[in-house]
Coordinates of C-alpha atoms in Angstrom, one line a residue:
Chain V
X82 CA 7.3 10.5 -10.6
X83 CA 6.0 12.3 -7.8
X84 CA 8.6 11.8 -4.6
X85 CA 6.7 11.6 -1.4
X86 CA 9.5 12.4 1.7
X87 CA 8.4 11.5 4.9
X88 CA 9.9 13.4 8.6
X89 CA 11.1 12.3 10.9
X90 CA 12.1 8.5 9.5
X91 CA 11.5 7.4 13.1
X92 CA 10.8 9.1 16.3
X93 CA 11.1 7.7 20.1
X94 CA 7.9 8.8 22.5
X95 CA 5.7 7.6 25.4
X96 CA 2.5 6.3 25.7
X97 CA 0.1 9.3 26.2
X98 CA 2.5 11.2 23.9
X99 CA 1.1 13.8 20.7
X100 CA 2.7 12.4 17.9
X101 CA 3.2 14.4 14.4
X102 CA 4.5 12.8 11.6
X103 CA 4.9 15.4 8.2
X104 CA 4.9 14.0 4.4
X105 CA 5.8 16.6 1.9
X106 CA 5.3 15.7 -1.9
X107 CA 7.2 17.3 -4.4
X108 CA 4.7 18.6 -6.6
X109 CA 1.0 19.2 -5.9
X110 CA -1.3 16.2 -5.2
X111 CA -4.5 18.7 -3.9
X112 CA -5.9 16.2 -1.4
X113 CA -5.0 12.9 -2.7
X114 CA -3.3 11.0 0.1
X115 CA -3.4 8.7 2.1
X116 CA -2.0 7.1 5.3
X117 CA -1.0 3.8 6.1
X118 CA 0.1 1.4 9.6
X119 CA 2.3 -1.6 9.3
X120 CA 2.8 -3.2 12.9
X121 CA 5.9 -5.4 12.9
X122 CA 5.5 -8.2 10.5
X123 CA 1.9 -7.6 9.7
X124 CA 0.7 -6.1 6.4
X125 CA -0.6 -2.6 6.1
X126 CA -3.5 -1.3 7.7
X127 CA -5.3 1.9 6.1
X128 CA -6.0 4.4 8.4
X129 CA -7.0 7.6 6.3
X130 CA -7.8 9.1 2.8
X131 CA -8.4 12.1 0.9
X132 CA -6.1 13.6 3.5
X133 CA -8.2 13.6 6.7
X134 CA -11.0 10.9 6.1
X135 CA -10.8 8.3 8.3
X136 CA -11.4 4.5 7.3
X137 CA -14.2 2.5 9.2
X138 CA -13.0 1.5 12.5
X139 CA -10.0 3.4 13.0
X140 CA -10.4 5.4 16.3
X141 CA -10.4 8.8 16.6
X142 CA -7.0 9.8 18.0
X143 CA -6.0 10.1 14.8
X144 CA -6.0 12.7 12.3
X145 CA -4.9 13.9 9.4
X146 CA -4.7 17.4 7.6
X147 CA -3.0 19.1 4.8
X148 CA -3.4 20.1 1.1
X149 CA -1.4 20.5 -1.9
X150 CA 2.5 19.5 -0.7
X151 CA 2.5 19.7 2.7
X152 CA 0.7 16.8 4.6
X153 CA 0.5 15.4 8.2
X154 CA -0.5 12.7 10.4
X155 CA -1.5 13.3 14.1
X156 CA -1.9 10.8 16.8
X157 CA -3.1 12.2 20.1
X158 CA -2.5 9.9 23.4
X159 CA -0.1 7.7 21.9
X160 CA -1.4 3.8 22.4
X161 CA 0.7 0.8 22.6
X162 CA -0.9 -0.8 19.8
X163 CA 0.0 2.5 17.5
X164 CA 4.1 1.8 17.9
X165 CA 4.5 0.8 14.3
X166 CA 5.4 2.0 10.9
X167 CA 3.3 5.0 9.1
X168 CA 3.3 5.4 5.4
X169 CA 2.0 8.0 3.8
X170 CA 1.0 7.7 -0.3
X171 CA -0.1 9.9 -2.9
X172 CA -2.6 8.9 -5.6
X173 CA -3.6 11.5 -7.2
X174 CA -0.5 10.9 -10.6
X175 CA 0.6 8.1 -11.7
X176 CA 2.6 5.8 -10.6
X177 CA 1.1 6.5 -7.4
X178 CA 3.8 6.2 -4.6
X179 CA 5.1 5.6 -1.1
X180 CA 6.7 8.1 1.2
X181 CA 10.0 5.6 3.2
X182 CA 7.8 4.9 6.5
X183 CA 8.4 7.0 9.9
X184 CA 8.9 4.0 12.8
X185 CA 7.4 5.6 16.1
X186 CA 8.8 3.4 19.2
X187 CA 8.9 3.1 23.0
X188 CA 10.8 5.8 24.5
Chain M
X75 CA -15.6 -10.5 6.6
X76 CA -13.9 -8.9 3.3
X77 CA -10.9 -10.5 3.2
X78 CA -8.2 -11.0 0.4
X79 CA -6.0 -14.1 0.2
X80 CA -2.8 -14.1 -1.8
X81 CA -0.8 -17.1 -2.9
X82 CA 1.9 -18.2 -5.6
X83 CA 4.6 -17.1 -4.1
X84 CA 8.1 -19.3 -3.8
X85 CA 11.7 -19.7 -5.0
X86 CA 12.2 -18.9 -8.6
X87 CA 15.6 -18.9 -10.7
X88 CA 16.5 -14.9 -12.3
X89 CA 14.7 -15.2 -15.4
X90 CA 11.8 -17.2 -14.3
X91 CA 8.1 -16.5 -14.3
X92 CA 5.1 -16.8 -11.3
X93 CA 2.1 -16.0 -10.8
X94 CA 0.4 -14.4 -8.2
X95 CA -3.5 -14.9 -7.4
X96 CA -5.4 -13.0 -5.2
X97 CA -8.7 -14.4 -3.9
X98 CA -11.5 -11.7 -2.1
X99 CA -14.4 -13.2 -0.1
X100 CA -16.9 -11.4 1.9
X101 CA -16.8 -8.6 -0.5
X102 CA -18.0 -8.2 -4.4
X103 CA -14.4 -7.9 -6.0
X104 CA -16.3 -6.9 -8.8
X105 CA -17.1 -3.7 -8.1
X106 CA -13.8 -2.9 -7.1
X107 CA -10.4 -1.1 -8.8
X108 CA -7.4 -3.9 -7.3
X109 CA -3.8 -3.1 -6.8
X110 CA -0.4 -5.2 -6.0
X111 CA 1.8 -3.4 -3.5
X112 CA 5.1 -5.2 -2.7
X113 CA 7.8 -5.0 0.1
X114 CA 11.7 -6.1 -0.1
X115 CA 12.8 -7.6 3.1
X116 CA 13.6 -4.7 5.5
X117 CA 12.5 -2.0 2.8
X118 CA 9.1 0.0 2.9
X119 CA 6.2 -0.3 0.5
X120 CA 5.9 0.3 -3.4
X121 CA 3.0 0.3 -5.7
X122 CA 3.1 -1.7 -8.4
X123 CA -0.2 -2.0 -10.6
X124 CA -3.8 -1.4 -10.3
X125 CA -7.1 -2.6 -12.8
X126 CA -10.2 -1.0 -12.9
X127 CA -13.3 -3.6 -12.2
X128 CA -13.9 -4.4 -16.1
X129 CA -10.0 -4.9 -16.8
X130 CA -10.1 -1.9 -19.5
X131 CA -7.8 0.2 -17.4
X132 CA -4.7 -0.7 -16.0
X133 CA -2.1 1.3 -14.6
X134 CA 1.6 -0.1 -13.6
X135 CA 5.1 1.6 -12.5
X136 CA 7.6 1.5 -15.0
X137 CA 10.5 -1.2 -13.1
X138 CA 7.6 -3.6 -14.0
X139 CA 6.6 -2.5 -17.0
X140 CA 6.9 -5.1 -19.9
X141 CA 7.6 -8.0 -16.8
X142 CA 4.9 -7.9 -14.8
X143 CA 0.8 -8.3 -16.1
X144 CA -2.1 -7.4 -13.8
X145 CA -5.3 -9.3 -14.8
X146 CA -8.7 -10.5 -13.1
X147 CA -11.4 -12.9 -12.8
X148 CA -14.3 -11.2 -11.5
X149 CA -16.6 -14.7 -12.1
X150 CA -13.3 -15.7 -9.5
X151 CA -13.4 -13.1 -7.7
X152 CA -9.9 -13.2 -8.5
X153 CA -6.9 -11.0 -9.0
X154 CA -3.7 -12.0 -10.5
X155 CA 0.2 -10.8 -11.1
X156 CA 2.1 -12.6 -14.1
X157 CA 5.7 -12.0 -13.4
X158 CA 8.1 -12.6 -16.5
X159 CA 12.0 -12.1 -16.4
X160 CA 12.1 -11.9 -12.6
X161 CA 15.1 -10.4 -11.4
X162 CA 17.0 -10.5 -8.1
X163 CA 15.4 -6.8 -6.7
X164 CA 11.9 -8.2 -7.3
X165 CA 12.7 -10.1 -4.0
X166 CA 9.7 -9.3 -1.7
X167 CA 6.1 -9.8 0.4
X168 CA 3.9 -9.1 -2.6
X169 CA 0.9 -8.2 -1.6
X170 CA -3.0 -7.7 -3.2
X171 CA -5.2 -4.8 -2.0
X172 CA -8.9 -3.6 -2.5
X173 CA -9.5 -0.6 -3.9
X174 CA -7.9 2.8 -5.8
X175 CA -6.5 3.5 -2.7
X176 CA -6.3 0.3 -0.8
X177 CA -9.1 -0.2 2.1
X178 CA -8.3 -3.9 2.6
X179 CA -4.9 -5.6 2.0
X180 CA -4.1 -9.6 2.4
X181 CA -1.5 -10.8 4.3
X182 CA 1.0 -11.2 1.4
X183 CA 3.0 -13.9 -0.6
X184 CA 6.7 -13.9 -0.9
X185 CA 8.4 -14.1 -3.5
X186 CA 12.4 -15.0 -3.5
X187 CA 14.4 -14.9 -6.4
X188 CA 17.6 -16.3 -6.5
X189 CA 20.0 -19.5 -7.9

């Protein structure tokens, strides 16, 4: 199975912040992740595909980029509604899989 | 409004069966691949199982292999999870999702397993 390992597993930072989150996979999934939100007790939200394609409605402050192993997840002007849990997943082999989650909370 | 509801989750003995349904509205499920994603209490997300829209593919991870049956009901517009020989670690929010890679999730039925 393809192991998705997500950095930092949570990370502290302010409202206006730049926030990067990396997710490496351990062998090559060309473009064929994804990203995911969970808010506290809520069930996922999808925020992007095929690395950097954003899903209707999801604003603009973030992005995504990457290819091959090496993915990540970029949230310019950090907004109190992003403080949550990001996923990242890979479905390019199956079974497709989850990186842990990287918690970003208030500073 | 697409949106997915999932019930059939409860309190089942270790060994015991449920099943999960998963009803779409606003949205042609028909048209769609569906997966099952679940969540243990406190834990973070794993896929389970996905079916392609005429049910002649399906695709599941291996700790559910042999336990767990993905079907559907497109004239239901229904998605379901048989789960046999349930097992302590299959404690979790279950939940249903639209798509390959899921666009639209429900809110998720838990399942507890214990005696």
């Amino acid at each position: 199975d393809i192991q998705m390992t997500q950095s930092p597993s949570s990370l502290s930072a302010s409202i206006g912040d730049r926030v990067t989150i990396t997710c490496r996979a351990s062998q090559d999934i060309r473009n064929s992740l994804a990203w995911f939100q969970q808010r506290p007790g809520k069930a996922p939200k999808s925020l992007i595909y095929a690395t950097s394609t954003l899903q209707t409605g999801v604003p603009s402050r973030f992005s995504g980029t990457g290819s091959g192993t090496d993915f990540t997840l970029t949230i310019t002007s950090l907004q109190p509604e992003d403080f949550a849990t990001y996923y990242c997943q890979q479905y390019n082999i199956y079974p497709l899989t989850f990186g842990g989650g990287t918690k970003v909370d208030i500073k | 409004e697409a949106q997915l509801l999932e019930s059939g989750g409860g309190l089942v003995q270790p060994g015991g069966s449920l099943r999960l349904s998963c009803v779409g509205s606003g949205f042609t499920l028909s048209t769609y691949w569906m997966t099952w994603v679940r969540q243990a209490p406190g834990k973070g997300l794993e896929w389970l199982a996905n079916i392609k829209q005429d049910g002649s593919q399906k695709y599941s991870v291996d700790s559910v292999k042999g336990r767990f049956t993905i079907s559907r009901d497109n004239a239901k517009n229904s998605l379901y999870l048989q789960m046999n020989s349930l097992r302590a670690d299959d404690t979790a929010l279950y939940y249903c999702g639209r798509s390959h890679v899921v666009d639209l999730w429900g809110q998720g039925t838990m399942v507890t397993v214990s005696s």
